[in-house]
């Protein structure tokens, strides 16, 4: 390594230490250990190795850095500030304060240069795998012999906690299977966890495990710039597999009394220890001090980084002229624009009647695949059951990324984090599928997607007790209520093939996560659901059957229970009752409607209100009131044929009539 470069990177590393420990101390909250221990790594990555442009953080061919160990956020914020991203020193000083750009854990869209929302340990590894997979897909689609326009790498910094969490194992195993040769996972191997020494809870050989996954492994001294340079140079020059680096560091490096201890992990060092650390490192007493040499070093890099992107842009423009069809496809994926005629296209799609929700969705997906080049799908080893396969496209496989279907294996949690990473590349709308009850495995990844606004779609099938004989282990009960409780998530449970079409439109139009919940069993396609999107699913709830005068009963239902509600209404009418039936495929969309529309659907005197849904009752009382009757599940299911389950749990016309007419 050039001696002058080494000296400025050493100074940069100490600057990262000073900014980090002082920001944590000022906030009286945070984790100084990782930023101080990984300071040389940050200086090397942002000061030397990364091919990016801080003035255009969304440049598609940028190298990415994902901090999976999100508690060490001040490491990332310090690096981003020094590198010239739009993150001021004032924001560094406002670490963990209300509405700052430096929240306690990195958040996507909140801070320029942050590639993923991280903090729940291990998920950043999955996001990094998703980025790497997305870039490999783009390489395959767009690189030509005369022009390679995509060749970026993904660097992921993960701690011991990240690598203990099961989700990182799922994602890493998958990355090794696909041989993602653009992925570099850097293990902050400091032998310390929040509670104490690592040896108290783990004794495995992590690198050996990664070799088993199919990674090439290295060891480097993370506090020695020459060691870092030696390993990184090898990787940049000749990477043929995903790489795992055991990066040996000292947590809290520089702190005289807390370095190498869990005491540096999750708490401020303390005023006296900050002072002692600055003295030990030869740092000035001035708070948040940045040496002019460091400022000048990064300022001088910016024109070169802009030129790097400008050179790429010229290469891209030349490529676009030579390959206009590829260029148009690239622009479509980059914009992810939904065609204006998509509703009309889906309306023309002829779907058999009756049909299960899952099979109807697959028919829709195959049309969407042809219309939307940025739509990529996958499943947790269930594509034949959850019907997520776009049959006209091949599978993605090891070293072959030409397909549009991804077999994630039995890795629900990992799958969901990888899908988030695919979205983060800026070129895909991913969807993933599994059985509804297994959404519990994915829940925390779905939560982070909602927090971040990732446009990811989750196709969840086998949606109720009516999947039948597989029994209560596979029958969702509380899952609808649990997902509806999550902010920014659209949960759509369509009643039939018509509503499945509307559900897909709603999920594509909504630029945040959505769930489509689908039946295993066949459902009749109702004449009443054949309405324009903006009058039906696009409203979240709409009247399927209007009362003649003043309703004696109003029935609210979703999914497979909508047809049941219509049958109940017919029976009530035979008894001289006036009935309204409301289909409510999506609570969240309905709540976004104007007050007048909501009043027209659920307001006023609607008689006795009844909800019919094969799940728990939570969430329904805001529509049916305290005196309403929820026809719901109050226990787990049973293993039996569908008809027997309907009788056992009261989801028949006669059982519902008995309840609502007696008021029980």
XYZ file of C-alpha atoms in Angstrom:
664
model
C 0.000 0.000 0.000
C 1.196 3.498 -0.845
C 2.607 5.095 2.311
C 0.826 8.419 1.813
C -2.487 6.642 1.324
C -1.870 4.567 4.423
C -1.216 7.665 6.535
C -4.380 9.468 5.444
C -6.486 6.353 5.942
C -5.050 5.956 9.453
C -6.020 9.543 10.178
C -9.448 8.871 8.697
C -9.866 5.837 10.930
C -9.174 7.876 14.047
C -11.599 10.517 12.807
C -14.276 7.834 12.504
C -13.487 6.814 16.088
C -13.752 10.366 17.356
C -17.000 11.191 15.545
C -18.557 7.914 16.632
C -17.713 7.936 20.314
C -18.567 11.629 20.663
C -21.912 11.287 18.879
C -22.835 8.353 21.112
C -21.703 10.263 24.178
C -23.650 13.396 23.188
C -26.786 11.323 22.674
C -26.042 9.413 25.891
C -27.180 6.397 23.927
C -25.723 4.054 21.341
C -23.019 1.534 20.506
C -19.472 2.887 20.206
C -17.690 -0.488 20.121
C -18.186 -1.527 16.491
C -17.484 1.923 14.990
C -14.230 2.165 16.911
C -13.212 -1.424 16.194
C -14.007 -1.249 12.468
C -12.697 2.261 11.863
C -9.808 1.105 9.629
C -12.204 -0.977 7.564
C -14.525 2.006 7.092
C -11.621 4.247 6.141
C -10.394 1.701 3.590
C -13.781 0.998 2.031
C -14.942 4.600 1.703
C -11.506 6.085 1.210
C -10.110 3.636 -1.319
C -12.014 0.600 -2.565
C -15.618 1.601 -3.274
C -16.664 2.487 -6.811
C -19.542 4.861 -6.184
C -20.568 8.509 -6.389
C -21.699 10.031 -3.068
C -23.445 12.805 -5.011
C -25.650 10.224 -6.739
C -26.324 7.499 -4.153
C -28.793 5.697 -6.443
C -26.391 5.141 -9.358
C -27.303 1.635 -10.449
C -23.732 0.352 -10.930
C -22.452 1.544 -7.557
C -20.699 -0.732 -5.111
C -22.919 -1.247 -2.082
C -22.118 -1.339 1.626
C -24.747 -2.850 3.911
C -24.257 -2.664 7.657
C -26.067 -5.742 8.912
C -24.867 -4.997 12.450
C -27.059 -1.905 12.445
C -26.418 -1.080 16.097
C -23.007 0.187 14.902
C -24.747 2.869 12.855
C -22.324 5.633 13.832
C -19.644 3.762 11.867
C -21.762 4.110 8.762
C -22.844 7.686 9.457
C -19.246 8.782 10.072
C -18.119 7.156 6.831
C -20.974 8.661 4.841
C -20.319 12.149 6.188
C -16.598 12.008 5.479
C -17.131 10.509 2.016
C -19.308 13.430 0.921
C -22.831 12.065 1.087
C -25.590 14.524 1.965
C -25.186 13.999 5.690
C -23.966 17.073 7.538
C -21.871 17.276 10.681
C -24.904 18.790 12.398
C -26.791 15.569 11.703
C -23.897 13.592 13.201
C -24.264 15.733 16.320
C -28.001 14.991 16.334
C -27.451 11.228 16.501
C -30.545 9.433 17.787
C -32.516 12.677 18.110
C -36.069 13.305 16.905
C -36.361 13.513 13.094
C -32.601 13.468 12.545
C -30.994 11.756 9.550
C -28.985 9.701 12.037
C -31.492 7.419 13.781
C -30.326 4.756 16.208
C -30.248 2.112 13.490
C -29.855 2.858 9.766
C -33.120 3.422 7.914
C -33.634 3.192 4.165
C -34.705 6.513 2.595
C -33.924 8.436 5.798
C -30.192 8.845 5.190
C -28.436 9.188 1.808
C -26.059 6.271 1.335
C -27.943 3.869 3.596
C -28.781 0.884 1.395
C -31.039 -1.014 3.809
C -32.862 -0.675 7.103
C -30.906 -2.801 9.557
C -30.819 -3.484 13.255
C -32.660 -6.776 13.836
C -29.528 -8.846 13.498
C -28.872 -10.983 10.446
C -31.407 -9.413 8.123
C -28.809 -7.176 6.520
C -27.006 -10.303 5.361
C -30.186 -11.348 3.574
C -30.556 -7.873 2.085
C -26.969 -8.034 0.825
C -27.659 -11.407 -0.783
C -30.691 -9.841 -2.462
C -28.583 -6.970 -3.795
C -25.979 -9.410 -5.092
C -28.612 -11.620 -6.720
C -30.238 -8.591 -8.320
C -26.927 -7.419 -9.737
C -26.199 -10.885 -11.152
C -29.607 -10.857 -12.848
C -28.856 -7.422 -14.303
C -25.419 -8.576 -15.481
C -27.003 -11.491 -17.309
C -29.780 -9.403 -18.851
C -27.759 -6.430 -19.991
C -24.024 -7.093 -20.241
C -22.801 -7.743 -23.764
C -19.434 -8.836 -25.114
C -18.797 -5.278 -26.302
C -20.143 -3.509 -23.179
C -20.334 -4.674 -19.554
C -22.532 -2.079 -17.874
C -23.114 -3.900 -14.563
C -20.128 -5.087 -12.507
C -20.698 -3.767 -8.985
C -19.915 -5.573 -5.724
C -21.831 -5.831 -2.466
C -19.983 -5.543 0.854
C -21.837 -6.557 4.011
C -20.467 -5.903 7.502
C -21.927 -8.395 9.962
C -21.269 -9.022 13.640
C -21.284 -12.174 15.725
C -24.971 -11.643 16.464
C -25.820 -11.388 12.765
C -24.076 -14.664 12.058
C -25.733 -16.473 14.965
C -29.244 -15.504 13.883
C -30.779 -18.180 11.691
C -31.804 -15.770 8.948
C -28.187 -15.088 7.992
C -27.565 -18.812 7.695
C -30.560 -19.223 5.389
C -29.466 -16.343 3.177
C -25.780 -17.311 3.145
C -26.563 -20.921 2.248
C -28.649 -19.650 -0.654
C -25.875 -17.267 -1.782
C -23.381 -20.120 -1.796
C -25.782 -22.300 -3.762
C -26.114 -19.647 -6.473
C -22.369 -18.878 -6.381
C -22.860 -15.121 -6.087
C -19.372 -13.970 -7.005
C -20.134 -10.297 -6.328
C -20.901 -10.713 -2.612
C -18.413 -10.050 0.205
C -19.500 -10.730 3.794
C -17.129 -9.191 6.335
C -17.362 -10.652 9.816
C -16.476 -8.181 12.553
C -14.724 -10.950 14.433
C -14.122 -9.235 17.774
C -15.131 -12.182 20.025
C -17.505 -9.979 22.033
C -21.300 -9.909 22.249
C -23.435 -7.442 24.171
C -23.656 -9.731 27.195
C -19.994 -10.660 27.406
C -17.295 -12.724 25.682
C -18.437 -14.732 22.670
C -17.061 -17.922 24.200
C -19.891 -17.840 26.736
C -22.453 -18.603 24.038
C -20.643 -19.897 20.941
C -17.642 -22.014 20.023
C -18.207 -22.811 16.351
C -15.794 -22.228 13.487
C -17.835 -19.706 11.510
C -15.431 -19.595 8.563
C -15.614 -23.376 8.251
C -19.384 -23.139 8.129
C -19.115 -20.607 5.315
C -16.732 -22.855 3.433
C -19.455 -25.473 3.694
C -21.890 -23.012 2.129
C -19.557 -22.652 -0.856
C -17.838 -19.385 0.070
C -14.191 -18.567 -0.425
C -12.855 -17.534 2.987
C -10.123 -15.157 4.115
C -8.714 -13.893 7.389
C -7.492 -10.343 7.836
C -6.474 -8.032 10.643
C -9.238 -5.440 10.563
C -7.135 -2.946 12.482
C -4.215 -3.189 10.040
C -4.617 -1.346 6.744
C -1.982 -3.395 4.935
C -3.738 -6.633 5.905
C -7.061 -5.221 4.731
C -5.501 -4.077 1.459
C -3.905 -7.436 0.775
C -7.196 -9.325 1.107
C -9.349 -6.746 -0.666
C -6.963 -6.554 -3.608
C -7.199 -10.321 -4.099
C -10.984 -10.138 -4.046
C -11.210 -7.232 -6.468
C -8.853 -8.888 -8.936
C -10.189 -12.425 -8.920
C -13.461 -13.257 -7.168
C -15.135 -16.444 -8.441
C -17.351 -17.262 -5.439
C -19.098 -15.390 -2.662
C -16.468 -14.335 -0.122
C -16.463 -14.525 3.666
C -13.799 -12.574 5.567
C -12.966 -13.130 9.222
C -12.029 -9.556 10.037
C -10.186 -9.643 13.366
C -10.874 -6.437 15.300
C -10.735 -5.067 18.823
C -14.113 -3.778 19.905
C -13.848 -0.193 21.161
C -10.256 0.039 19.890
C -8.484 3.027 21.409
C -10.426 3.100 24.665
C -7.861 2.569 27.458
C -10.247 0.844 29.855
C -13.051 -0.610 27.714
C -11.415 -1.810 24.482
C -11.835 -5.543 23.982
C -14.712 -5.660 26.472
C -18.481 -5.902 26.212
C -18.522 -2.622 28.154
C -17.744 -0.889 24.832
C -20.586 -2.614 22.999
C -23.895 -1.036 23.858
C -23.317 1.989 26.083
C -21.546 5.341 25.827
C -17.945 5.213 26.983
C -18.504 7.984 29.512
C -17.129 11.514 29.519
C -13.899 10.594 31.292
C -13.253 7.577 29.038
C -13.877 9.633 25.883
C -11.291 12.114 27.147
C -8.841 9.339 27.972
C -9.382 7.714 24.561
C -8.673 10.948 22.726
C -5.487 11.385 24.717
C -4.423 7.801 24.018
C -5.018 8.209 20.291
C -3.436 11.665 20.110
C -6.717 13.298 19.093
C -7.472 16.961 19.759
C -9.743 17.957 22.630
C -12.121 19.759 20.248
C -15.381 17.851 19.886
C -16.337 16.395 16.486
C -12.979 17.442 15.097
C -12.187 16.502 11.484
C -8.591 17.134 10.354
C -8.262 19.335 7.300
C -6.138 16.634 5.619
C -9.065 14.219 5.883
C -11.532 16.772 4.539
C -9.218 17.571 1.625
C -8.613 13.882 0.888
C -12.319 13.146 0.443
C -13.022 16.431 -1.334
C -10.361 15.508 -3.894
C -11.965 12.110 -4.391
C -15.374 13.490 -5.344
C -14.436 14.719 -8.868
C -12.866 11.317 -9.584
C -15.993 9.540 -8.377
C -18.189 11.763 -10.530
C -15.916 11.040 -13.473
C -16.213 7.318 -12.760
C -19.964 7.566 -13.116
C -19.679 9.840 -16.162
C -17.435 7.271 -17.872
C -19.980 4.590 -17.076
C -22.774 6.789 -18.443
C -20.944 7.161 -21.754
C -20.478 3.396 -21.883
C -24.185 2.993 -21.104
C -25.179 5.463 -23.855
C -23.019 3.628 -26.396
C -24.513 0.315 -25.257
C -28.048 1.712 -25.547
C -27.452 2.721 -29.169
C -26.109 -0.712 -30.042
C -28.804 -2.626 -28.107
C -31.980 -0.494 -28.181
C -34.337 -3.293 -27.076
C -32.193 -4.044 -24.041
C -32.005 -0.338 -23.276
C -35.791 -0.004 -23.373
C -36.132 -3.002 -21.065
C -33.583 -1.416 -18.705
C -35.562 1.829 -18.595
C -38.813 -0.042 -17.932
C -37.222 -1.883 -15.020
C -35.627 1.273 -13.678
C -38.954 3.138 -13.703
C -41.077 0.162 -12.584
C -44.051 1.933 -14.152
C -47.361 0.071 -14.231
C -48.996 0.173 -17.716
C -52.177 2.218 -17.921
C -54.031 -0.565 -19.731
C -53.238 -3.258 -17.162
C -56.750 -3.379 -15.723
C -58.207 -3.880 -19.200
C -55.644 -6.613 -19.912
C -56.609 -8.489 -16.750
C -60.308 -8.018 -17.412
C -59.898 -9.905 -20.687
C -58.201 -12.813 -18.895
C -60.569 -15.773 -18.861
C -60.272 -17.732 -15.625
C -62.260 -20.958 -15.031
C -65.136 -20.991 -12.540
C -64.945 -22.251 -9.834
C -61.263 -21.873 -9.061
C -59.089 -21.578 -5.979
C -57.591 -18.222 -5.104
C -54.067 -19.561 -5.519
C -54.650 -20.935 -9.035
C -56.458 -17.763 -10.106
C -53.469 -15.768 -8.875
C -51.071 -17.885 -10.902
C -53.112 -17.178 -14.040
C -52.845 -13.464 -13.284
C -49.121 -13.732 -12.571
C -48.388 -15.258 -15.956
C -50.056 -12.288 -17.634
C -48.231 -9.852 -15.370
C -44.908 -11.538 -16.153
C -45.324 -10.709 -19.837
C -46.396 -7.132 -19.130
C -43.962 -6.243 -16.327
C -40.292 -7.100 -17.039
C -39.322 -6.033 -13.511
C -41.583 -8.587 -11.804
C -39.577 -11.499 -10.382
C -41.049 -14.268 -8.272
C -40.040 -17.022 -5.938
C -41.196 -19.505 -3.369
C -39.974 -21.347 -0.298
C -39.995 -24.769 -1.961
C -43.752 -24.521 -2.506
C -44.173 -23.113 -6.028
C -46.335 -26.077 -7.019
C -48.595 -25.477 -4.017
C -48.591 -21.704 -3.571
C -48.783 -21.233 -7.363
C -46.111 -18.571 -7.676
C -44.411 -19.941 -10.792
C -44.533 -17.878 -13.983
C -44.439 -20.918 -16.216
C -43.291 -19.120 -19.354
C -39.964 -18.213 -17.715
C -37.105 -20.497 -16.578
C -35.643 -20.883 -13.124
C -32.659 -18.969 -11.828
C -29.990 -21.537 -11.020
C -26.311 -21.600 -9.946
C -24.296 -19.316 -12.238
C -27.369 -18.964 -14.493
C -29.459 -15.877 -13.864
C -31.555 -15.705 -17.030
C -34.802 -16.869 -15.409
C -37.571 -14.995 -13.625
C -38.466 -17.657 -11.038
C -36.420 -18.208 -7.883
C -36.485 -21.360 -5.783
C -35.459 -20.130 -2.356
C -35.650 -23.516 -0.684
C -37.181 -23.984 2.732
C -35.955 -20.602 3.924
C -38.987 -18.336 4.505
C -37.218 -15.742 6.662
C -34.167 -15.619 4.413
C -36.401 -15.445 1.337
C -38.214 -12.376 2.663
C -34.977 -10.532 3.439
C -33.516 -11.400 0.034
C -36.675 -10.100 -1.654
C -36.197 -6.804 0.203
C -32.639 -6.670 -1.130
C -33.866 -7.280 -4.668
C -36.197 -4.308 -4.340
C -33.400 -2.136 -2.927
C -31.455 -2.427 -6.192
C -34.041 -0.126 -7.756
C -34.788 -2.455 -10.667
C -37.304 -5.043 -9.421
C -40.698 -5.556 -7.850
C -40.222 -8.969 -6.235
C -42.913 -11.295 -4.972
C -42.459 -14.358 -2.802
C -44.756 -17.142 -1.710
C -45.392 -19.660 1.025
C -48.281 -21.002 3.099
C -50.053 -18.341 5.150
C -49.271 -19.968 8.481
C -45.550 -19.758 7.697
C -45.762 -15.980 7.437
C -44.758 -16.122 11.104
C -41.280 -17.135 9.941
C -41.181 -14.041 7.709
C -42.814 -11.573 10.038
C -39.800 -9.537 11.108
C -38.625 -9.177 7.513
C -42.120 -8.042 6.503
C -42.041 -5.561 9.370
C -38.755 -4.017 8.198
C -40.132 -3.868 4.647
C -43.137 -1.925 5.965
C -40.935 0.404 7.998
C -38.821 1.071 4.912
C -41.484 1.177 2.200
C -40.032 -1.681 0.145
C -42.379 -2.614 -2.703
C -42.411 -6.349 -2.055
C -45.439 -8.607 -2.544
C -46.100 -11.694 -0.432
C -48.386 -14.394 -1.881
C -49.655 -16.445 1.064
C -51.887 -19.416 0.340
C -53.778 -22.114 2.249
C -55.423 -19.247 4.037
C -57.716 -20.796 6.656
C -58.970 -23.946 8.350
C -60.416 -24.841 4.963
C -57.120 -26.174 3.707
C -58.433 -29.268 5.452
C -56.644 -32.422 6.412
C -53.168 -30.978 7.069
C -54.648 -29.821 10.324
C -54.038 -27.080 12.889
C -50.256 -26.918 12.415
C -50.901 -25.576 8.928
C -54.215 -23.773 9.458
C -53.853 -19.998 9.990
C -56.072 -18.574 12.732
C -54.586 -15.367 14.139
C -52.509 -14.465 11.085
C -54.882 -12.050 9.354
C -55.245 -9.961 12.500
C -51.502 -10.112 13.153
C -50.593 -8.820 9.700
C -53.380 -6.233 9.656
C -51.865 -4.815 12.846
C -48.649 -3.943 10.999
C -48.405 -0.297 9.834
C -48.073 0.364 6.085
C -48.961 -3.200 5.074
C -51.831 -3.877 2.681
C -53.399 -7.234 3.492
C -55.733 -8.275 0.679
C -57.933 -11.358 0.978
C -59.872 -11.690 -2.297
C -63.197 -13.488 -2.543
C -62.857 -14.928 -6.036
C -61.069 -14.661 -9.372
C -62.398 -11.170 -10.047
C -61.131 -9.893 -6.727
C -57.788 -11.665 -7.286
C -57.323 -9.498 -10.381
C -58.175 -6.406 -8.361
C -55.873 -7.492 -5.550
C -52.910 -7.653 -7.921
C -53.735 -4.220 -9.310
C -53.901 -2.806 -5.787
C -50.572 -4.369 -4.812
C -48.818 -3.091 -7.925
C -50.207 0.429 -7.514
C -49.265 0.570 -3.818
C -45.574 1.443 -3.448
C -45.047 -0.452 -0.212
C -45.415 -4.055 0.936
C -48.616 -5.976 0.285
C -49.884 -9.412 1.185
C -52.343 -11.390 -0.921
C -54.029 -14.144 1.086
C -55.445 -16.951 -1.058
C -57.540 -20.062 -0.689
C -56.492 -23.624 -1.379
C -60.073 -24.697 -2.072
C -62.094 -23.771 -5.158
C -64.354 -20.736 -4.880
C -67.240 -19.635 -7.125
C -66.686 -16.498 -9.180
C -69.473 -14.122 -8.195
C -71.270 -11.961 -10.739
C -71.385 -9.171 -8.182
C -67.583 -8.842 -7.965
C -67.228 -8.052 -11.685
C -66.915 -4.302 -11.110
C -64.200 -1.814 -12.135
C -61.172 -1.703 -9.863
C -61.991 1.786 -8.572
C -65.449 0.623 -7.526
C -64.387 -2.670 -5.963
C -61.067 -3.866 -4.567
C -59.580 -0.438 -5.221
C -61.874 0.891 -2.499
C -60.918 -1.773 0.029
C -64.584 -2.514 0.753
C -67.708 -2.258 -1.360
C -71.348 -3.289 -1.357
C -71.931 -6.595 -3.104
C -75.620 -6.788 -2.323
C -77.617 -3.667 -1.622
C -80.562 -3.695 0.734
C -83.997 -2.924 -0.716
C -84.905 -0.347 1.888
C -83.424 -0.443 5.372
C -81.225 -3.400 6.292
C -82.169 -5.688 9.100
C -78.742 -7.273 8.807
C -75.422 -6.217 7.292
C -72.975 -8.989 6.571
C -69.247 -8.197 6.235
C -66.932 -10.861 4.843
C -63.610 -11.510 3.143
C -62.125 -14.249 1.002
C -63.839 -17.615 0.869
C -66.487 -16.439 3.323
C -67.914 -13.844 0.902
C -69.785 -16.493 -1.100
C -71.009 -17.924 2.205
C -72.254 -14.474 3.222
C -74.190 -14.199 -0.047
C -75.826 -17.568 0.625
C -76.744 -16.462 4.148
C -78.251 -13.278 2.711
C -80.426 -15.281 0.312
C -81.721 -17.396 3.182
C -82.489 -14.311 5.265
C -84.378 -12.735 2.387
C -86.531 -15.848 2.109
C -87.511 -15.109 5.687
C -88.498 -11.559 4.760
C -85.331 -9.849 5.996
C -83.635 -6.961 4.234
C -79.883 -7.565 3.939
C -76.731 -5.738 2.844
C -73.567 -7.708 2.031
C -70.181 -5.958 2.055
C -67.002 -7.506 0.695
C -63.968 -6.125 2.579
C -60.895 -7.484 0.778
C -58.537 -4.916 2.340
C -59.098 -3.012 5.594
C -56.081 -0.794 4.966
C -57.253 0.441 1.568
C -60.740 1.039 2.923
C -59.435 3.168 5.781
C -57.698 5.445 3.247
C -60.969 6.297 1.498
C -62.702 9.628 2.037
C -65.117 10.004 4.931
C -68.191 10.141 2.692
C -67.384 6.824 1.038
C -66.628 5.110 4.336
C -69.894 6.380 5.743
C -71.763 5.008 2.727
C -70.377 1.528 3.385
C -70.233 1.147 7.164
C -72.070 4.190 8.524
C -75.627 4.743 9.670
C -78.227 2.272 10.855
C -77.318 -0.988 9.178
C -79.330 -3.251 11.446
C -77.548 -6.116 13.117
C -73.934 -6.261 11.944
C -72.203 -9.580 11.384
C -68.650 -10.328 10.268
C -67.897 -13.680 8.649
C -64.233 -14.630 8.422
C -62.412 -17.865 9.232
C -59.917 -16.183 11.541
C -59.911 -14.503 14.942
C -62.326 -11.636 15.555
C -59.735 -8.946 16.378
C -60.108 -5.938 14.113
C -63.708 -6.515 13.143
C -65.412 -4.694 16.019
C -64.640 -1.261 14.552
C -67.008 -2.215 11.726
C -69.599 -4.370 13.477
C -69.595 -2.539 16.823
C -69.603 -3.927 20.331
C -73.020 -5.463 19.756
C -72.086 -7.059 16.449
C -71.709 -10.788 15.960
C -68.363 -12.109 14.711
C -68.581 -15.466 12.961
C -64.968 -16.379 13.553
C -62.457 -18.852 14.888
C -61.969 -18.901 18.649
C -59.635 -21.883 18.768
C -57.118 -23.683 16.617
C -58.467 -25.879 13.833
C -58.587 -29.627 13.391
C -57.432 -32.197 10.876
C -60.474 -33.134 8.794
C -62.104 -32.687 5.368
C -63.398 -29.193 4.574
C -67.085 -30.051 4.985
C -66.540 -31.509 8.432
C -64.576 -28.438 9.495
C -67.307 -26.087 8.287
C -69.856 -27.977 10.375
C -67.570 -28.218 13.408
C -66.751 -24.513 13.537
C -70.069 -23.033 12.419
C -69.238 -21.856 8.914
C -72.454 -23.075 7.310
C -75.590 -21.195 6.339
C -77.709 -22.947 8.967
C -75.199 -22.406 11.771
C -74.818 -18.712 10.937
C -78.586 -18.211 10.666
C -79.018 -19.792 14.058
C -76.484 -17.446 15.612
C -77.677 -14.205 14.092
C -81.401 -14.865 14.429
C -81.030 -15.842 18.064
C -78.534 -13.041 18.698
C -75.984 -15.390 20.271
